[in-house]
Amino acid sequence: MEPPFLLVDLDRAPPAAPGGQRVRVAVAAEPRPVDGEFDVLITAAADPPRPWVPSADPYTTAHQLQKTVTRRPDACLALVQVLRLGPALAPPDRLIVESLAYSALQAGAVFRAWLASAPARTPRPAARPVRLRRDGDRLAVTLERPWVRNAFDAATRDALCEALEVAVADPTIARVDLYGSGPAFCGGGDLAEFGTARDPAAAHRVRVHRSPAALLQRCASKVTAHLHGACVGAGIELAAFAGRVTAAPDTVIRLPEIGMGLIPGAGGTASLPVRVGRERTAYLALTGASLTAVEAQRWGLVDAIDEGPGLARATRTGAGD
């Protein structure tokens, strides 16, 4: 079996067809055209064009990626394979492929080991995890579990689906504003529920049929996501579907799933590539690196930075009240 990682130094040799089932990484002092041959491209140039990622030391970054791929080969390979397939698939089908890969990894030894080592957490549900407020042709949708940074649990998923079904079905709704109450927009999946679904096949069926991501794909042009604080995992994966994304200056974005032996499972392999490309999406997922609001705007993951007091009030006091 071939090694799961391939590094090509474009300054020393011309790119050859990488081939094989490997995570393909290229480094170069200056960005150059590469015709989609690599999964991640790293350059020493500051603020390079897409799909390149800047790094003060590309070799060190590449070797850190190699360590990650060596430790988590199944998740890393599944990630880049799903991302490579994306452009050839219809948007709804991208979510199905992501979910199939996610379910396969849920049954894997790496995720089970992570789950066994994770501290026990007590679920802290909300009576109403999502609040709605209608004002004329505008609908405000607010995640309402601030005590757990709006961690995304099954009840939140179902409530968000109900809200988005209204937005999809009602032509009189012209705008949907998506908020998170408290100190963070959404801190990602609720770790108190991780691993409670013991049947990955059944979990796949639920993800496909109760999918906020699929509904956001259908009403994206109406939706503005207002980010602040932590936007982790599902928090950015879902928000990235929105037709417009604004971020408060304190916004921090991260995809942590590879560290658990998983890939993004809330639609991130479908939403982020549309905004930043599959290569930068792979970089964020493989490294778990954090993006600030300014960096996210530079990449196109965020459309504008909103420093206005109205946003602060809406997100921290609950726009759905």
XYZ file of C-alpha atoms in Angstrom:
321
model
C 0.000 0.000 0.000
C 1.405 3.403 -0.997
C 2.002 6.106 1.623
C -1.083 8.290 2.143
C 0.833 11.578 1.685
C 2.642 13.082 -1.303
C 4.687 16.309 -1.134
C 5.903 18.028 -4.311
C 8.304 20.986 -4.247
C 7.378 22.960 -7.357
C 10.546 25.071 -7.089
C 12.747 22.012 -7.595
C 10.805 19.903 -10.044
C 7.922 20.374 -12.492
C 4.613 18.962 -11.285
C 4.050 15.380 -12.365
C 0.663 13.724 -12.342
C 0.474 12.729 -8.653
C -1.781 9.705 -9.146
C -2.768 7.233 -6.461
C -4.957 7.643 -3.429
C -2.861 10.117 -1.485
C -3.253 13.560 0.026
C -1.391 15.664 -2.538
C 0.411 18.750 -1.217
C 2.559 21.200 -3.184
C 4.864 23.955 -1.926
C 6.396 26.894 -3.824
C 7.997 30.218 -3.053
C 5.547 31.944 -5.409
C 2.099 30.762 -6.535
C 1.700 29.400 -10.047
C -0.957 27.603 -12.122
C -1.279 23.915 -11.252
C -4.506 22.806 -12.975
C -6.167 21.185 -9.957
C -3.555 18.494 -9.440
C -3.114 19.030 -5.698
C -5.320 18.978 -2.616
C -3.400 21.710 -0.733
C -1.029 24.339 -2.128
C 1.253 26.294 0.228
C 3.369 29.306 -0.660
C 5.660 31.735 1.121
C 4.022 34.641 -0.721
C 1.861 36.903 1.418
C -1.847 37.045 0.564
C -1.621 34.727 -2.473
C -4.532 34.164 -4.847
C -6.834 31.209 -4.476
C -6.208 28.244 -4.284
C -2.867 28.931 -2.573
C -2.487 29.218 1.217
C 0.154 31.539 2.695
C 2.732 30.276 5.188
C 5.872 31.877 6.577
C 7.483 28.436 6.351
C 5.783 26.248 3.720
C 8.000 23.224 4.431
C 7.165 23.217 8.132
C 3.469 23.534 7.365
C 3.711 20.709 4.823
C 5.479 18.427 7.304
C 2.829 19.167 9.923
C 0.242 18.117 7.356
C 2.215 14.944 6.737
C 2.094 14.090 10.444
C -1.663 14.631 10.510
C -2.230 12.469 7.441
C 0.002 9.741 8.859
C -1.921 9.720 12.142
C -5.395 9.977 10.561
C -5.042 8.497 7.054
C -8.625 7.269 6.703
C -10.227 10.593 7.617
C -7.719 12.665 5.633
C -8.088 10.569 2.491
C -11.872 10.531 2.803
C -11.836 14.324 3.107
C -9.844 14.976 -0.058
C -11.712 12.305 -2.015
C -15.063 13.898 -1.139
C -13.722 17.335 -2.042
C -12.363 16.105 -5.372
C -15.761 14.630 -6.282
C -17.664 17.803 -5.425
C -17.367 19.757 -8.699
C -18.767 16.840 -10.704
C -21.855 16.479 -8.495
C -25.104 18.388 -8.197
C -25.231 20.394 -4.930
C -27.682 18.007 -3.163
C -25.539 15.018 -4.118
C -22.467 16.604 -2.509
C -24.263 16.388 0.832
C -25.088 12.706 0.281
C -21.473 11.823 -0.532
C -20.253 13.754 2.517
C -22.722 11.943 4.762
C -21.752 8.520 3.422
C -18.080 9.212 4.130
C -18.906 10.629 7.558
C -20.902 7.525 8.482
C -18.111 5.219 7.368
C -15.656 7.095 9.582
C -18.075 7.008 12.526
C -17.707 3.241 12.449
C -13.921 3.469 12.279
C -11.414 2.634 14.990
C -9.955 6.165 15.203
C -13.265 7.826 16.000
C -14.169 5.090 18.467
C -10.820 5.587 20.226
C -11.392 9.345 20.357
C -14.876 8.767 21.740
C -13.593 6.406 24.425
C -10.996 8.934 25.574
C -13.343 11.935 25.591
C -14.675 13.069 28.984
C -18.308 12.296 29.711
C -20.619 15.234 29.122
C -24.149 15.780 30.386
C -26.658 16.919 27.773
C -28.028 20.409 28.441
C -31.048 20.729 26.163
C -33.181 23.789 25.553
C -36.969 23.870 25.640
C -36.836 26.003 22.493
C -33.397 25.717 20.847
C -34.301 27.959 17.902
C -36.368 31.132 18.112
C -38.228 32.745 15.225
C -39.420 36.301 14.737
C -41.372 37.437 11.692
C -41.353 41.113 10.778
C -43.106 41.739 7.487
C -41.171 39.935 4.778
C -38.194 39.235 7.067
C -37.651 36.200 9.273
C -35.073 36.196 12.081
C -33.826 32.738 13.128
C -31.764 32.607 16.318
C -29.914 29.646 17.825
C -30.843 29.754 21.512
C -28.534 27.618 23.640
C -25.997 30.231 24.739
C -24.934 28.244 27.837
C -23.222 25.721 25.502
C -22.262 28.272 22.810
C -25.205 27.086 20.723
C -23.709 23.630 20.316
C -25.553 21.832 17.539
C -27.589 18.920 18.899
C -30.402 16.888 17.333
C -33.104 19.141 18.773
C -31.408 22.224 17.354
C -31.054 20.502 13.980
C -34.741 19.610 13.890
C -35.855 23.072 15.000
C -33.608 24.742 12.444
C -35.035 22.480 9.734
C -38.551 23.556 10.704
C -37.550 27.224 10.483
C -35.848 26.820 7.122
C -38.761 24.837 5.738
C -40.873 27.955 6.357
C -38.336 30.080 4.501
C -38.293 27.659 1.559
C -42.068 27.252 1.329
C -43.221 30.844 1.931
C -42.605 33.123 -1.072
C -43.573 36.187 0.975
C -40.372 35.815 3.032
C -37.766 37.882 1.217
C -34.967 37.739 3.797
C -33.820 35.323 6.492
C -31.333 36.497 9.134
C -29.502 33.722 10.975
C -28.105 34.591 14.416
C -26.628 32.900 17.465
C -27.386 34.166 20.961
C -24.789 34.583 23.698
C -20.999 34.696 23.331
C -20.740 32.574 20.155
C -22.647 31.998 16.954
C -22.199 28.208 17.170
C -19.456 26.169 18.817
C -20.042 23.124 16.588
C -21.605 19.748 17.193
C -22.760 18.994 20.718
C -20.110 16.669 22.131
C -22.631 15.367 24.674
C -24.380 13.623 21.760
C -21.321 12.430 19.847
C -21.335 8.660 19.480
C -24.857 8.194 20.839
C -26.070 7.073 17.392
C -24.689 3.537 17.316
C -25.911 2.712 13.812
C -23.937 4.732 11.200
C -26.279 3.628 8.403
C -29.319 4.918 10.274
C -27.425 8.112 11.136
C -26.760 8.673 7.434
C -30.450 8.310 6.667
C -31.342 10.893 9.321
C -28.674 13.340 8.121
C -29.989 13.175 4.568
C -33.664 13.534 5.474
C -33.288 16.109 8.276
C -30.700 18.364 6.703
C -30.451 22.092 7.438
C -27.696 22.178 4.815
C -30.046 20.927 2.082
C -32.660 23.514 3.028
C -30.058 26.276 3.093
C -29.004 25.280 -0.414
C -32.594 25.895 -1.525
C -33.071 29.308 0.114
C -29.481 30.580 0.198
C -30.232 33.736 -1.778
C -32.556 34.901 1.022
C -30.195 34.134 3.912
C -27.722 36.363 5.712
C -25.663 34.666 8.426
C -24.407 36.964 11.192
C -21.312 35.428 12.796
C -19.638 36.305 16.070
C -17.378 34.542 18.533
C -16.704 30.865 17.917
C -17.886 29.486 14.566
C -16.647 25.919 14.790
C -17.579 22.878 12.711
C -21.302 23.038 11.951
C -21.234 26.709 12.950
C -19.305 27.688 9.822
C -20.348 24.763 7.613
C -24.002 25.836 7.697
C -23.318 29.574 7.688
C -21.209 29.262 4.528
C -24.314 28.254 2.552
C -25.836 31.685 3.143
C -25.960 34.085 0.234
C -24.339 36.691 2.475
C -22.142 36.173 5.535
C -21.149 38.960 7.905
C -18.831 38.593 10.883
C -18.161 40.562 14.045
C -14.475 41.336 14.681
C -14.264 38.653 17.394
C -15.265 35.845 15.008
C -13.014 32.779 14.976
C -13.588 29.998 12.431
C -12.310 26.432 12.683
C -12.937 22.909 11.352
C -11.822 20.405 14.053
C -13.288 17.118 12.815
C -10.125 15.459 11.480
C -8.746 15.400 15.014
C -11.678 13.163 15.956
C -11.120 10.833 13.014
C -14.029 12.395 11.081
C -14.618 14.891 8.279
C -16.985 17.876 8.318
C -20.468 16.387 8.475
C -22.871 19.345 8.491
C -22.346 20.242 4.839
C -18.905 21.830 5.006
C -17.454 19.898 2.073
C -20.284 21.344 -0.047
C -20.509 24.897 1.322
C -16.922 26.008 1.940
C -15.527 25.021 -1.483
C -18.071 27.284 -3.176
C -16.645 30.213 -1.230
C -12.932 29.393 -0.850
C -12.227 26.451 -3.172
C -11.627 22.814 -2.332
C -7.893 23.323 -1.694
C -8.359 25.943 1.011
C -11.219 23.922 2.467
C -8.887 20.907 2.660
C -6.224 23.039 4.349
C -8.637 24.289 7.020
C -9.945 20.787 7.724
C -6.588 19.000 7.660
C -4.821 21.522 9.902
C -7.689 22.573 12.166
C -6.265 26.092 11.798
C -8.274 29.082 12.990
C -9.281 31.972 10.755
C -9.960 35.434 12.129
C -12.728 37.585 10.703
C -10.191 39.569 8.682
C -8.598 36.427 7.250
C -11.995 34.926 6.471
C -13.000 38.075 4.610
C -9.759 38.044 2.652
C -10.451 34.457 1.599
C -14.090 35.135 0.695
C -15.545 32.984 3.445
C -17.003 36.163 4.957
C -18.466 38.954 2.825
C -18.193 41.805 5.330
C -17.033 42.592 8.845
C -19.834 44.202 10.840
C -18.747 46.303 13.797
C -22.111 47.956 14.304
C -23.884 47.935 17.684
C -27.021 46.480 16.121
C -25.272 43.215 15.402
C -23.861 43.007 18.910
C -27.294 43.512 20.427
C -28.952 40.988 18.143
C -26.444 38.233 18.687
C -25.884 38.629 22.377
C -29.440 39.258 23.515
C -31.295 37.023 21.070
C -32.795 38.365 17.847
C -35.627 35.892 18.107
C -37.086 37.246 21.350
